[in-house]
Coordinates of C-alpha atoms and ligand atoms in Angstrom, one line a residue:
M120 CA 78.5 69.2 94.4
P121 CA 79.0 65.9 95.9
Y122 CA 76.2 64.3 98.0
G123 CA 76.3 64.7 101.5
Y124 CA 77.5 68.5 101.7
H125 CA 76.0 71.8 100.9
G126 CA 79.2 73.4 99.3
K127 CA 79.4 76.1 101.8
I128 CA 82.1 77.0 104.4
L129 CA 81.7 80.1 106.6
I130 CA 84.6 82.3 107.2
A131 CA 84.1 84.5 110.2
D132 CA 86.6 87.3 110.3
L133 CA 86.1 88.5 113.9
T134 CA 88.3 91.5 113.8
A135 CA 86.4 92.9 110.9
R136 CA 83.1 91.5 112.0
Q137 CA 82.7 90.0 108.5
L138 CA 81.0 87.0 107.4
V139 CA 81.9 85.5 104.2
I140 CA 80.6 82.2 102.6
D141 CA 83.1 80.4 100.7
E142 CA 82.0 77.8 98.1
P143 CA 84.8 75.5 97.2
D144 CA 84.4 73.5 94.2
A145 CA 83.8 69.6 94.1
A146 CA 87.6 69.1 93.5
F147 CA 88.2 70.5 97.0
Y148 CA 85.6 68.2 98.7
R149 CA 86.8 65.0 96.8
T150 CA 90.8 65.9 97.6
Y151 CA 90.2 66.6 101.4
M152 CA 87.2 64.5 102.1
G153 CA 86.2 66.3 105.3
G154 CA 87.1 66.8 109.0
A155 CA 90.6 67.8 109.9
N156 CA 91.7 67.8 106.2
F157 CA 89.2 70.6 105.5
G158 CA 90.5 72.6 108.7
M159 CA 94.1 72.1 107.6
H160 CA 93.5 73.5 104.2
Y161 CA 92.2 76.6 105.8
I162 CA 94.6 76.8 108.6
L163 CA 97.5 76.6 106.0
K164 CA 96.1 79.2 104.1
H165 CA 95.5 81.9 106.8
L166 CA 98.0 81.0 109.7
P167 CA 101.0 83.2 109.6
R168 CA 104.2 81.2 110.6
G169 CA 105.3 81.7 114.1
A170 CA 101.7 82.8 115.3
D171 CA 101.1 83.1 118.7
P172 CA 98.3 80.4 119.6
L173 CA 96.4 82.9 121.9
G174 CA 97.0 85.9 119.4
P175 CA 94.4 87.2 117.0
E176 CA 96.2 85.6 114.1
N177 CA 95.6 82.1 114.9
V178 CA 93.0 80.2 112.9
L179 CA 90.3 78.2 114.6
T180 CA 88.3 75.6 112.4
I181 CA 85.3 73.3 113.1
M182 CA 84.6 70.8 110.4
L183 CA 82.2 68.2 109.5
S184 CA 82.3 64.9 107.3
V185 CA 80.3 63.8 104.4
I186 CA 78.0 61.6 106.6
T187 CA 77.7 64.0 109.5
G188 CA 73.8 64.5 109.9
V189 CA 73.0 61.2 108.1
P190 CA 71.3 58.9 110.7
F191 CA 74.1 56.4 111.3
S192 CA 75.0 55.0 114.9
G193 CA 78.0 56.7 116.0
Q194 CA 78.8 59.1 113.2
S195 CA 77.6 62.4 114.7
R196 CA 81.2 63.8 115.1
M197 CA 83.0 67.1 114.2
T198 CA 86.7 68.1 114.4
A199 CA 88.2 71.3 115.7
N200 CA 91.7 72.5 114.7
A201 CA 94.0 75.4 115.5
K202 CA 97.5 76.1 116.6
S203 CA 97.5 74.4 120.2
P204 CA 98.2 76.7 123.3
L205 CA 99.3 73.7 124.9
T206 CA 101.7 72.1 122.5
G207 CA 102.6 74.9 120.0
A208 CA 102.1 72.7 117.3
I209 CA 98.8 71.6 115.4
G210 CA 95.8 71.1 117.7
D211 CA 93.0 68.4 117.0
S212 CA 90.2 67.4 118.9
Q213 CA 86.7 65.7 118.2
A214 CA 83.4 65.9 119.6
G215 CA 80.0 64.1 119.4
G216 CA 76.4 65.3 120.5
F217 CA 73.7 66.8 118.4
F218 CA 75.6 69.8 117.7
P219 CA 77.4 68.3 114.5
A220 CA 74.2 67.2 112.8
E221 CA 72.5 70.6 113.8
L222 CA 75.5 72.5 112.3
K223 CA 75.0 70.4 109.2
N224 CA 71.3 71.3 109.0
S225 CA 72.0 75.0 109.5
G226 CA 73.6 74.9 105.9
F227 CA 77.3 74.8 106.4
D228 CA 79.8 72.0 106.2
G229 CA 82.4 73.9 108.3
L230 CA 83.4 77.1 110.2
V231 CA 86.6 79.2 110.1
F232 CA 87.4 81.8 112.6
L233 CA 89.8 84.4 111.9
G234 CA 91.1 87.4 114.2
K235 CA 89.6 88.6 117.6
A236 CA 86.6 90.4 118.2
E237 CA 86.7 93.6 120.0
R238 CA 84.0 92.7 122.7
P239 CA 82.7 89.1 123.4
V240 CA 80.4 87.9 120.5
Y241 CA 78.8 84.5 119.6
L242 CA 78.0 83.3 116.2
W243 CA 74.3 82.6 115.5
I244 CA 73.4 80.4 112.3
K245 CA 69.6 79.6 111.4
D246 CA 69.3 78.0 108.1
G247 CA 72.0 79.3 106.1
A248 CA 72.1 82.9 107.5
P249 CA 74.7 83.7 109.9
E250 CA 74.9 86.6 112.3
L251 CA 77.4 87.7 115.0
R252 CA 75.8 88.7 118.3
D253 CA 76.7 90.4 121.3
A254 CA 77.9 88.2 124.1
S255 CA 79.0 90.6 126.8
E256 CA 76.1 89.2 129.1
L257 CA 77.4 85.7 128.5
W258 CA 81.2 86.3 129.4
G259 CA 81.9 84.8 132.9
L260 CA 79.2 81.9 132.6
G261 CA 79.7 78.2 132.4
A262 CA 78.7 75.9 129.6
W263 CA 75.4 75.0 131.3
D264 CA 74.4 78.7 131.7
T265 CA 75.4 79.9 128.5
E266 CA 73.3 77.2 126.6
T267 CA 70.5 78.1 128.7
R268 CA 70.7 81.9 128.0
I269 CA 71.1 81.6 124.4
R270 CA 68.2 79.4 123.9
E271 CA 66.1 82.0 126.3
E272 CA 67.4 84.9 124.1
L273 CA 66.7 83.2 120.7
G274 CA 63.5 81.7 121.9
D275 CA 63.9 78.2 120.8
D276 CA 65.1 75.3 123.2
K277 CA 66.1 72.9 120.3
I278 CA 69.1 75.3 119.4
E279 CA 72.5 73.6 119.7
V280 CA 75.0 75.7 121.2
T281 CA 78.9 74.9 121.6
C282 CA 80.9 77.3 123.8
C283 CA 84.0 78.0 126.0
G284 CA 83.4 78.2 129.7
Q285 CA 85.6 80.3 132.3
A286 CA 88.5 78.3 131.6
G287 CA 88.7 79.2 128.1
E288 CA 88.1 83.0 128.9
N289 CA 91.0 82.8 131.3
L290 CA 93.3 81.2 128.8
A291 CA 93.9 78.0 130.6
R292 CA 95.9 76.1 128.2
M293 CA 93.9 72.9 128.4
A294 CA 90.6 74.5 128.1
A295 CA 87.9 72.7 125.9
I296 CA 85.1 73.5 123.9
I297 CA 81.8 72.2 125.5
N298 CA 78.4 71.2 123.6
M299 CA 75.2 69.8 125.1
R300 CA 77.0 70.9 128.5
N301 CA 78.9 67.7 128.5
R302 CA 80.4 66.9 125.2
A303 CA 83.9 68.2 124.5
F304 CA 86.6 69.0 122.1
G305 CA 88.5 68.4 125.1
R306 CA 92.3 68.1 123.9
T307 CA 95.1 70.5 122.8
G308 CA 93.5 73.6 124.5
L309 CA 91.2 74.8 121.7
G310 CA 88.8 76.3 124.2
A311 CA 91.5 78.9 125.1
V312 CA 91.8 79.7 121.3
M313 CA 88.0 80.4 121.4
G314 CA 88.3 82.6 124.6
S315 CA 91.5 84.4 123.2
K316 CA 89.3 85.4 120.1
N317 CA 86.4 86.6 122.4
L318 CA 84.2 84.0 120.7
K319 CA 82.1 82.8 123.6
A320 CA 79.8 80.5 121.9
I321 CA 78.2 79.1 118.2
A322 CA 74.5 78.5 118.2
V323 CA 73.0 76.4 115.3
R324 CA 69.4 75.6 114.3
G325 CA 68.3 74.5 110.7
S326 CA 66.4 72.0 108.4
Q327 CA 68.7 72.1 105.4
R328 CA 69.6 68.3 105.2
P329 CA 71.9 67.8 102.2
A330 CA 70.8 65.3 99.6
V331 CA 72.2 61.8 99.9
A332 CA 73.1 59.6 96.6
D333 CA 71.3 56.5 97.6
A334 CA 68.6 57.1 100.1
K335 CA 67.6 53.1 100.1
M336 CA 71.2 52.2 101.0
V337 CA 71.2 55.2 103.9
K338 CA 68.2 53.6 105.5
S339 CA 69.6 50.0 105.3
V340 CA 73.0 51.2 106.9
A341 CA 71.1 53.2 109.4
S342 CA 69.3 50.2 110.8
L343 CA 72.5 48.4 111.2
G344 CA 73.1 49.8 114.6
A345 CA 70.2 48.5 116.2
T346 CA 70.9 45.1 114.7
E347 CA 74.4 45.2 115.8
L348 CA 73.5 46.2 119.3
K349 CA 71.7 43.0 119.9
T350 CA 74.8 40.6 118.8
N351 CA 77.9 42.7 119.4
R352 CA 79.4 42.1 122.9
G353 CA 81.3 45.4 122.8
M354 CA 78.6 47.6 121.9
E355 CA 76.3 45.9 124.6
E356 CA 79.1 46.7 127.1
L357 CA 79.5 50.3 126.0
R358 CA 75.6 50.6 126.5
D359 CA 75.7 48.9 130.0
L360 CA 78.8 50.6 131.3
G361 CA 80.0 53.2 129.0
T362 CA 83.7 53.6 128.5
A363 CA 84.1 53.2 132.2
A364 CA 83.9 49.5 131.6
T365 CA 87.7 49.8 130.9
V366 CA 88.9 50.7 134.4
M367 CA 88.8 47.1 135.5
A368 CA 90.2 45.8 132.3
Q369 CA 93.1 48.2 132.6
E370 CA 93.5 47.5 136.3
F371 CA 93.9 43.5 135.6
A372 CA 96.3 44.3 132.8
G373 CA 98.4 46.5 135.1
G374 CA 97.9 49.5 132.7
L375 CA 95.8 51.9 135.1
P376 CA 98.0 55.0 135.4
T377 CA 98.1 55.4 139.1
R378 CA 99.7 58.3 141.4
N379 CA 101.0 60.4 138.4
Y380 CA 101.9 57.2 136.3
T381 CA 104.3 55.7 139.0
S382 CA 102.0 52.5 139.0
G383 CA 99.9 50.6 136.9
T384 CA 97.6 49.3 139.5
F385 CA 95.4 51.2 141.9
E386 CA 94.4 49.3 145.1
D387 CA 91.0 51.1 145.0
A388 CA 90.4 50.5 141.4
E389 CA 86.9 48.9 142.1
A390 CA 85.7 52.1 143.8
I391 CA 86.0 54.0 140.6
S392 CA 85.0 51.3 138.3
G393 CA 82.2 51.5 135.8
E394 CA 80.4 48.6 137.5
R395 CA 80.3 50.8 140.8
L396 CA 79.3 53.8 138.9
A397 CA 76.4 52.1 137.4
E398 CA 75.4 50.6 140.9
T399 CA 75.6 53.8 142.9
I400 CA 75.3 57.2 141.0
L401 CA 74.1 56.6 137.4
V402 CA 70.7 57.7 137.0
D403 CA 70.3 57.5 133.0
R404 CA 72.1 57.3 129.7
N405 CA 72.4 59.8 127.2
T406 CA 73.0 59.5 123.2
C407 CA 74.1 61.6 120.3
Y408 CA 72.2 62.4 117.2
A409 CA 70.9 58.8 115.6
C410 CA 72.9 56.7 117.9
V411 CA 71.2 53.6 119.6
V412 CA 74.1 52.8 121.7
R413 CA 73.6 55.5 124.3
C414 CA 76.7 55.2 125.9
K415 CA 77.0 58.6 127.8
R416 CA 76.4 58.5 131.6
E417 CA 74.2 60.8 133.6
V418 CA 75.2 60.8 137.1
E419 CA 73.7 62.4 140.4
T420 CA 75.0 62.7 143.9
D421 CA 73.2 64.0 146.9
D422 CA 76.2 64.5 149.2
K423 CA 78.3 67.5 149.7
Y424 CA 79.4 67.3 145.9
Q425 CA 76.1 67.8 144.7
V426 CA 76.6 66.6 141.1
K427 CA 73.7 67.3 138.6
R428 CA 72.9 64.9 135.7
E429 CA 72.9 67.8 133.1
L430 CA 76.7 67.8 133.3
G431 CA 77.1 64.3 132.3
G432 CA 78.9 61.5 134.0
P433 CA 82.7 60.5 133.8
E434 CA 84.2 58.6 130.9
Y435 CA 87.0 56.2 131.5
E436 CA 89.7 58.6 131.1
T437 CA 88.3 61.0 133.6
L438 CA 87.8 58.2 136.0
A439 CA 91.6 57.5 135.7
T440 CA 92.9 61.1 135.7
F441 CA 90.9 62.3 138.6
G442 CA 90.8 58.8 140.3
S443 CA 93.8 56.7 139.9
Y444 CA 96.2 59.1 138.6
C445 CA 95.5 61.5 141.8
A446 CA 95.0 58.2 144.1
V447 CA 91.4 59.4 144.7
K448 CA 88.8 56.5 145.4
D449 CA 85.7 58.9 146.1
L450 CA 83.6 58.3 142.9
N451 CA 81.5 61.3 143.9
A452 CA 84.4 63.3 144.1
V453 CA 85.7 62.2 140.6
A454 CA 82.1 62.8 139.3
K455 CA 82.2 66.2 140.6
A456 CA 85.6 66.9 139.0
N457 CA 83.7 65.9 135.6
A458 CA 81.0 68.1 136.2
L459 CA 83.3 71.1 136.8
C460 CA 85.5 70.5 133.8
N461 CA 82.3 70.2 131.6
D462 CA 80.9 73.6 133.1
Y463 CA 84.1 75.4 133.2
G464 CA 85.1 74.0 129.9
L465 CA 88.3 71.9 130.9
D466 CA 90.0 68.7 129.1
T467 CA 89.6 66.3 131.9
I468 CA 92.7 64.5 130.8
S469 CA 95.2 67.4 130.8
A470 CA 93.6 69.1 133.9
G471 CA 93.4 65.7 135.9
A472 CA 97.0 64.7 134.9
T473 CA 98.3 68.3 135.7
I474 CA 96.9 68.1 139.1
A475 CA 98.4 64.5 139.7
W476 CA 101.7 65.9 138.6
A477 CA 101.4 68.6 141.1
M478 CA 100.7 66.1 143.9
E479 CA 103.6 64.1 143.2
C480 CA 105.7 67.2 143.1
F481 CA 104.3 68.4 146.5
E482 CA 104.7 64.9 148.0
D483 CA 108.3 64.9 147.0
G484 CA 108.9 68.4 148.4
I485 CA 109.3 70.1 145.0
L486 CA 106.2 72.2 145.2
P487 CA 106.2 74.1 148.4
L488 CA 103.1 75.6 150.1
D489 CA 104.0 79.0 148.9
D490 CA 103.4 77.7 145.4
T491 CA 100.2 76.1 146.3
D492 CA 98.7 78.8 148.3
G493 CA 98.9 77.0 151.5
L494 CA 96.9 73.8 150.0
T495 CA 98.1 70.6 151.1
L496 CA 98.1 68.6 147.8
R497 CA 98.7 65.2 148.5
F498 CA 97.6 62.0 146.6
G499 CA 94.2 60.7 147.7
D500 CA 92.9 64.0 149.0
A501 CA 89.7 64.6 146.8
D502 CA 89.0 68.0 148.3
A503 CA 92.3 69.3 147.8
M504 CA 92.2 68.1 144.2
L505 CA 88.8 69.8 143.5
Q506 CA 90.2 73.1 145.0
A507 CA 93.1 72.8 142.6
L508 CA 90.9 72.3 139.9
E509 CA 89.0 75.5 140.8
A510 CA 92.2 77.4 140.9
L511 CA 93.3 76.0 137.7
A512 CA 90.1 77.0 135.6
F513 CA 90.0 80.7 137.1
R514 CA 93.9 81.2 137.2
R515 CA 93.4 81.7 140.9
G516 CA 96.5 82.6 143.0
N517 CA 100.1 81.0 142.6
L518 CA 98.7 77.6 142.0
G519 CA 96.0 78.5 139.6
A520 CA 98.4 80.6 137.6
L521 CA 100.9 77.7 137.5
L522 CA 98.5 74.8 136.7
A523 CA 96.5 76.7 134.0
E524 CA 99.9 76.5 131.9
G525 CA 99.6 72.7 132.0
S526 CA 102.2 70.4 133.4
A527 CA 105.1 70.9 131.0
R528 CA 105.2 74.7 131.1
A529 CA 104.5 74.8 135.0
A530 CA 107.6 72.4 135.3
A531 CA 109.9 74.6 132.9
K532 CA 109.0 77.5 135.4
I533 CA 109.6 75.8 138.7
G534 CA 112.4 73.5 137.8
R535 CA 113.7 71.7 140.9
G536 CA 113.3 68.2 139.4
S537 CA 109.9 68.5 138.6
E538 CA 110.6 68.0 135.0
D539 CA 111.4 64.4 135.8
R540 CA 107.8 63.8 137.0
L541 CA 106.2 64.8 133.7
I542 CA 104.2 62.4 131.7
T543 CA 103.8 64.6 128.6
V544 CA 104.6 64.5 124.8
K545 CA 105.0 67.7 123.2
G546 CA 103.6 69.3 126.2
S547 CA 100.4 67.3 126.2
E548 CA 99.6 65.2 129.1
A549 CA 99.4 61.6 128.3
P550 CA 96.0 59.7 128.3
A551 CA 95.2 56.8 130.6
H552 CA 96.7 53.9 128.6
M553 CA 100.2 53.2 129.6
P554 CA 102.7 52.1 127.0
Q555 CA 104.1 49.4 129.3
V556 CA 101.1 47.3 128.4
K557 CA 100.0 49.0 125.1
R558 CA 103.2 49.1 123.6
S559 CA 102.4 50.6 120.1
M560 CA 100.3 53.2 122.1
G561 CA 104.0 54.6 123.1
L562 CA 105.0 54.8 119.6
I563 CA 101.8 56.6 118.5
Y564 CA 102.3 59.0 121.6
A565 CA 105.7 59.7 120.3
V566 CA 105.1 60.3 116.8
N567 CA 101.7 61.9 116.8
P568 CA 101.8 65.6 115.6
F569 CA 99.5 66.8 118.4
G570 CA 101.1 64.9 121.3
A571 CA 100.0 61.8 123.4
D572 CA 96.5 61.0 122.1
H573 CA 94.6 57.7 122.4
Q574 CA 92.4 58.2 119.5
S575 CA 95.0 58.4 116.7
S576 CA 95.4 54.5 116.3
E577 CA 93.9 51.2 117.2
H578 CA 94.7 50.1 120.8
D579 CA 97.1 47.1 121.1
T580 CA 94.4 45.0 122.6
S581 CA 92.5 45.0 119.4
Y582 CA 95.6 43.0 117.9
E583 CA 95.2 40.3 120.3
E584 CA 94.1 36.7 119.9
N585 CA 91.1 37.0 122.3
S586 CA 90.2 40.7 121.4
G587 CA 86.6 39.3 120.8
D588 CA 85.5 42.0 118.2
R589 CA 88.3 41.7 115.6
S590 CA 88.6 39.2 112.8
L591 CA 91.9 37.9 111.3
G592 CA 90.6 39.4 108.0
W593 CA 90.5 43.0 109.7
L594 CA 94.2 42.3 110.9
A595 CA 95.3 41.4 107.3
E596 CA 94.0 44.7 106.1
L597 CA 96.7 46.2 108.4
G598 CA 99.4 44.2 107.0
L599 CA 99.5 41.5 110.3
T600 CA 99.6 37.9 109.4
K601 CA 98.5 36.8 112.9
P602 CA 97.2 38.4 116.0
V603 CA 100.0 39.9 118.3
P604 CA 100.2 40.5 122.2
A605 CA 99.4 43.9 123.4
T606 CA 103.0 44.1 124.8
D607 CA 104.4 43.4 121.5
L608 CA 106.2 46.0 119.4
G609 CA 107.9 43.8 116.6
A610 CA 108.3 45.0 113.1
E611 CA 105.1 43.7 111.9
K612 CA 102.9 45.7 114.3
S613 CA 105.1 48.8 114.1
S614 CA 104.9 48.7 110.3
S615 CA 101.1 48.4 110.5
H616 CA 100.8 51.8 112.2
Ligands
SF4_860 S1 76.4 57.7 122.3 FE1 78.5 56.9 122.5 S2 78.6 55.3 121.0 FE2 77.0 56.6 120.2 S3 77.9 58.3 119.1 FE3 77.7 59.2 121.2 S4 79.8 58.7 121.9 FE4 79.6 57.2 120.4

């Protein structure tokens, strides 16, 4: 077996309540390497053609990589895949936190879920021993309570839990899978797949660290993070302001999506910026396994929104989708939307963007009060935004039933020109990077198999002369002979993707 892996993948057939340990050979590990490639292998093997993404025949995988669990800054990641209820194509999402390393230590390199449990269950793995347990008492709970209850039930507060919230149970098509109460497999609706399988949660604990080939080398690479943090401007900014630092950079570039992408500048950008967040509601920073950067925000508000730090603070994408997309300038309300998404288990990008789409439709007279259950859903109205979010998570009323389908399906249902207000690719809402100012991002949005995604390629700003953290040598590796502006989409940059 190659170093870094256990050589074991757990296949949980929820219909049959059967747990089988697959032990692929070294060729499997060397061919597929890790992450989504592992997932695709099992999905292609078990998923029938034409399967309903929310039916029992869908296949959900959570896979690790060879260095998951090795103490390198920024590397505690895992990948989830399934047929997406949002796009109907393959779904793909990554998450960090401490769960990935703990899953590796529990003795497995990945998990495959088949079928549908008759009643709610959760998977518990302790040091290589998996077990399906009753989750009836957990059904209906948010991510915070689910994690708390499982730790209490199993008597160990170091157990790591990943779960779906109420949005996944209610099959909202942009539902997320949450770990640590605030880390998300956000995109492509995989929380709804979990809910459709009656799989409430996965809990892991273990001490089975796989062997590494060169312990000395691991030690030396592990210390790089701390050294880099002192000299790397990008990492320093990430530590101080988190990804929220991007708000003002995007505003200055004219690429901060505003009022459902109808503008690239937001007159109140400063009010939702990373700097403002740090000055006002930031109470601490958090991290993922072995990462020295500690970029994750913890925020608290003591106003009517009552945001608790355990549910995390908003990233750049969330500040945009619930801020500028909806023209909401109240940072505390945006932080509340973020906390609700983490607890209910929702992708903040698709949820915020779907509400922004509905706001534009309402403003233009396309979405009448009958469809919104009487809610006046105007741009800039923070309370209306939060009410729409609650309706979406619980599929409450006409508005909730409509928004929980995602904007593309909602537009197909109501018509009346609402299709012209969509900002989606393959049915997935676009993240907060406008192709107008990041030209090749538009190309990636268009061709990416799981829809508009900002993590599937380098950002155009990385190719610029003044990008700061990129050398010409790095550009040459991509086939670029010189730096190129973010708005360039010439042959050289296109062919480098
Ligand atoms: S703390 Fe931030 S930089 Fe470090 S691994 Fe987590 S998300 Fe990445």
